[in-house]
Amino acid sequence: MPRVFKSAAAVFNVQHPAGKTDWYRIENKAAAGPTAIHIYDEIGMWGVSAGQFIQDLAAVKGELEVHLNTPGGEVFDGIAIFNALSKRQPTIIIDSLAASIGSVIAMAAKPGGLLMEPTAKMMIHDGFAMGAGNAAELGKLVEQLNSASDTIAGIYASRTGKPQDEWRAAMREETWYTAEEAQAAGISDGIRSEERRVGK
């Protein structure tokens, strides 16, 4: 098996800041409203697994409103979160950034329920890893990256109805979308209006 560094944090032995224990927050401030989930950091990078996120999510009943501001993170943690949220059909709002595997998590929104703030961005790209090994091992790593990228392109295709190959081509180019561009491409459902923002 290729020897793969799972994240930049692992490569550089980054320790999480003092007092920081997770990259998400779940809160329900209004008994009658949806539970808010904020994913506001690198997914899985700081030692809190997707398993813990999903365990916390299972304890929450009712509607969900997920807010994203993430540069991405661990691919398989992100896919696990996508699958768990897809079953709950949440509203998802990109507050600032949904990049890399963060954009995949965004695809878990209910139909018509993926919104971006006017100033937000989304970014998609091919799978990325750092590895070490001989030619055979690195060849296997290339296969794994292509397989993971095909899986991700399939998620975009399923959400948008556009061909998987079209999304894979955009991933290879590392494509950035404004809120308007994402809506035009069909990868988001709309731009969050001032009325929605203030709850009118």
Short mmCIF file of C-alpha atoms in Angstrom, two decimals:
data_model
loop_
_atom_site.label_atom_id
_atom_site.label_comp_id
_atom_site.label_asym_id
_atom_site.label_seq_id
_atom_site.Cartn_x
_atom_site.Cartn_y
_atom_site.Cartn_z
CA MET A 1 0.00 0.00 0.00
CA PRO A 2 1.26 3.53 -0.69
CA ARG A 3 2.33 5.38 2.41
CA VAL A 4 -0.04 8.33 2.30
CA PHE A 5 -0.08 11.37 4.54
CA LYS A 6 -3.77 11.92 5.18
CA SER A 7 -3.57 15.66 5.77
CA ALA A 8 -1.32 18.66 5.96
CA ALA A 9 -1.80 18.56 9.72
CA ALA A 10 -0.37 15.04 9.79
CA VAL A 11 2.54 15.96 7.51
CA PHE A 12 3.67 18.85 9.65
CA ASN A 13 2.53 17.40 12.98
CA VAL A 14 0.26 20.36 13.59
CA GLN A 15 -1.32 20.51 17.03
CA HIS A 16 -4.74 22.08 17.48
CA PRO A 17 -4.84 25.47 19.23
CA ALA A 18 -5.32 25.54 22.97
CA GLY A 19 -8.98 24.98 23.84
CA LYS A 20 -9.91 23.94 20.33
CA THR A 21 -11.42 20.47 20.29
CA ASP A 22 -13.49 20.30 17.13
CA TRP A 23 -14.25 21.77 13.72
CA TYR A 24 -18.02 21.87 14.03
CA ARG A 25 -20.69 23.18 16.39
CA ILE A 26 -24.27 21.98 16.83
CA GLU A 27 -26.76 24.23 18.57
CA ASN A 28 -30.49 24.78 18.83
CA LYS A 29 -31.25 28.26 20.11
CA ALA A 30 -34.88 28.32 19.04
CA ALA A 31 -37.09 25.46 20.16
CA ALA A 32 -39.40 25.96 17.16
CA GLY A 33 -36.64 26.38 14.59
CA PRO A 34 -34.11 24.06 12.96
CA THR A 35 -30.99 22.95 14.76
CA ALA A 36 -28.00 24.88 13.44
CA ILE A 37 -24.78 23.06 12.57
CA HIS A 38 -21.67 25.11 11.80
CA ILE A 39 -18.77 23.43 10.03
CA TYR A 40 -16.20 26.16 10.29
CA ASP A 41 -12.75 24.63 9.92
CA GLU A 42 -10.71 21.89 8.24
CA ILE A 43 -12.79 18.73 8.33
CA GLY A 44 -11.25 16.01 10.45
CA MET A 45 -7.85 17.69 10.63
CA TRP A 46 -7.76 18.32 14.35
CA GLY A 47 -8.39 14.83 15.65
CA VAL A 48 -12.19 14.85 15.91
CA SER A 49 -13.46 12.13 13.63
CA ALA A 50 -16.47 12.05 11.36
CA GLY A 51 -17.66 9.28 13.67
CA GLN A 52 -17.95 11.73 16.55
CA PHE A 53 -19.77 14.24 14.33
CA ILE A 54 -22.25 11.56 13.22
CA GLN A 55 -22.75 10.41 16.80
CA ASP A 56 -23.58 13.98 17.84
CA LEU A 57 -25.83 14.39 14.80
CA ALA A 58 -27.79 11.26 15.71
CA ALA A 59 -28.77 12.87 19.01
CA VAL A 60 -30.43 15.78 17.19
CA LYS A 61 -34.04 15.46 16.14
CA GLY A 62 -36.00 17.55 13.67
CA GLU A 63 -34.91 19.92 10.92
CA LEU A 64 -31.31 20.93 10.32
CA GLU A 65 -29.70 24.09 8.95
CA VAL A 66 -26.03 23.52 8.13
CA HIS A 67 -23.65 26.46 7.70
CA LEU A 68 -20.34 25.96 5.90
CA ASN A 69 -17.08 27.87 5.98
CA THR A 70 -14.45 25.23 5.31
CA PRO A 71 -11.42 24.77 3.07
CA GLY A 72 -12.06 21.01 3.07
CA GLY A 73 -10.09 18.28 4.78
CA GLU A 74 -10.17 14.50 5.03
CA VAL A 75 -11.88 12.99 1.97
CA PHE A 76 -13.37 9.92 3.62
CA ASP A 77 -14.52 11.83 6.69
CA GLY A 78 -16.21 14.29 4.35
CA ILE A 79 -17.96 11.58 2.36
CA ALA A 80 -19.19 9.97 5.59
CA ILE A 81 -20.61 13.34 6.67
CA PHE A 82 -22.19 13.83 3.24
CA ASN A 83 -23.91 10.45 3.49
CA ALA A 84 -25.14 11.10 7.03
CA LEU A 85 -26.51 14.55 6.20
CA SER A 86 -28.10 13.36 2.94
CA LYS A 87 -30.39 11.12 4.98
CA ARG A 88 -31.56 14.16 6.97
CA GLN A 89 -32.26 16.44 3.96
CA PRO A 90 -31.01 19.67 5.58
CA THR A 91 -30.95 23.21 4.33
CA ILE A 92 -27.29 24.05 3.70
CA ILE A 93 -25.96 27.59 3.56
CA ILE A 94 -22.45 28.41 2.38
CA ASP A 95 -21.58 31.36 4.58
CA SER A 96 -18.14 32.02 3.10
CA LEU A 97 -16.33 29.01 1.60
CA ALA A 98 -17.12 25.42 0.68
CA ALA A 99 -13.95 24.09 -0.91
CA SER A 100 -12.68 20.64 -1.76
CA ILE A 101 -14.55 18.01 0.32
CA GLY A 102 -16.54 20.89 1.85
CA SER A 103 -18.25 21.34 -1.52
CA VAL A 104 -19.19 17.65 -1.44
CA ILE A 105 -20.81 18.05 1.98
CA ALA A 106 -22.82 20.93 0.48
CA MET A 107 -24.33 18.45 -2.00
CA ALA A 108 -26.23 16.83 0.91
CA ALA A 109 -28.76 19.68 0.92
CA LYS A 110 -32.40 18.94 0.25
CA PRO A 111 -33.63 19.76 -3.28
CA GLY A 112 -33.72 23.52 -3.61
CA GLY A 113 -32.06 23.87 -0.22
CA LEU A 114 -28.44 24.71 -1.08
CA LEU A 115 -27.93 28.46 -0.79
CA MET A 116 -24.86 30.67 -0.90
CA GLU A 117 -24.31 34.07 0.62
CA PRO A 118 -23.74 36.64 -2.15
CA THR A 119 -20.05 36.91 -1.26
CA ALA A 120 -19.43 33.17 -0.74
CA LYS A 121 -17.28 30.89 -2.90
CA MET A 122 -17.27 27.20 -3.79
CA MET A 123 -14.25 25.30 -5.10
CA ILE A 124 -13.98 21.82 -6.62
CA HIS A 125 -10.79 19.97 -7.52
CA ASP A 126 -9.33 16.54 -8.15
CA GLY A 127 -8.27 14.44 -5.18
CA PHE A 128 -4.95 15.38 -3.59
CA ALA A 129 -2.56 13.39 -1.43
CA MET A 130 1.06 13.30 -0.41
CA GLY A 131 2.76 9.94 -0.49
CA ALA A 132 6.06 8.11 -0.50
CA GLY A 133 6.99 4.78 -2.00
CA ASN A 134 8.33 2.98 -5.03
CA ALA A 135 6.87 3.22 -8.53
CA ALA A 136 4.36 0.42 -7.92
CA GLU A 137 3.16 1.95 -4.67
CA LEU A 138 2.81 5.41 -6.19
CA GLY A 139 0.96 3.90 -9.13
CA LYS A 140 -1.56 2.47 -6.68
CA LEU A 141 -1.89 5.89 -5.10
CA VAL A 142 -2.73 7.38 -8.51
CA GLU A 143 -5.44 4.73 -8.92
CA GLN A 144 -6.85 5.53 -5.48
CA LEU A 145 -6.91 9.26 -6.22
CA ASN A 146 -8.66 8.73 -9.55
CA SER A 147 -11.21 6.45 -7.89
CA ALA A 148 -11.91 8.98 -5.13
CA SER A 149 -12.20 11.80 -7.68
CA ASP A 150 -14.63 9.75 -9.79
CA THR A 151 -16.75 9.17 -6.68
CA ILE A 152 -16.84 12.89 -5.97
CA ALA A 153 -17.65 13.77 -9.60
CA GLY A 154 -20.50 11.26 -9.38
CA ILE A 155 -21.91 13.10 -6.37
CA TYR A 156 -21.89 16.40 -8.28
CA ALA A 157 -23.48 14.66 -11.27
CA SER A 158 -26.21 13.11 -9.15
CA ARG A 159 -27.08 16.49 -7.62
CA THR A 160 -27.02 18.50 -10.85
CA GLY A 161 -28.03 16.02 -13.57
CA LYS A 162 -24.94 16.98 -15.57
CA PRO A 163 -22.55 14.26 -16.80
CA GLN A 164 -19.92 12.95 -14.41
CA ASP A 165 -17.19 13.55 -17.00
CA GLU A 166 -18.12 17.23 -17.15
CA TRP A 167 -17.62 17.58 -13.41
CA ARG A 168 -14.39 15.61 -13.46
CA ALA A 169 -13.03 18.00 -16.11
CA ALA A 170 -13.95 20.97 -13.92
CA MET A 171 -12.28 19.26 -10.96
CA ARG A 172 -9.05 18.77 -12.91
CA GLU A 173 -8.98 22.50 -13.62
CA GLU A 174 -9.59 23.38 -9.93
CA THR A 175 -12.67 25.46 -10.56
CA TRP A 176 -13.79 28.31 -8.29
CA TYR A 177 -17.38 29.53 -8.35
CA THR A 178 -18.92 32.74 -7.15
CA ALA A 179 -22.47 32.48 -5.83
CA GLU A 180 -23.79 33.53 -9.23
CA GLU A 181 -21.53 31.11 -11.12
CA ALA A 182 -22.43 28.20 -8.85
CA GLN A 183 -26.13 28.82 -9.40
CA ALA A 184 -25.63 29.09 -13.17
CA ALA A 185 -23.66 25.82 -13.18
CA GLY A 186 -26.42 24.11 -11.20
CA ILE A 187 -24.12 23.21 -8.31
CA SER A 188 -26.09 25.46 -5.94
CA ASP A 189 -29.78 26.34 -5.82
CA GLY A 190 -29.66 30.04 -5.19
CA ILE A 191 -28.25 33.07 -3.46
CA ARG A 192 -29.36 33.82 0.06
CA SER A 193 -31.42 36.97 0.13
CA GLU A 194 -31.40 39.64 2.80
CA GLU A 195 -34.90 38.55 3.81
CA ARG A 196 -33.77 34.99 4.45
CA ARG A 197 -30.70 36.23 6.29
CA VAL A 198 -32.67 38.22 8.85
CA GLY A 199 -35.48 35.69 9.08
CA LYS A 200 -38.24 37.84 7.56
#
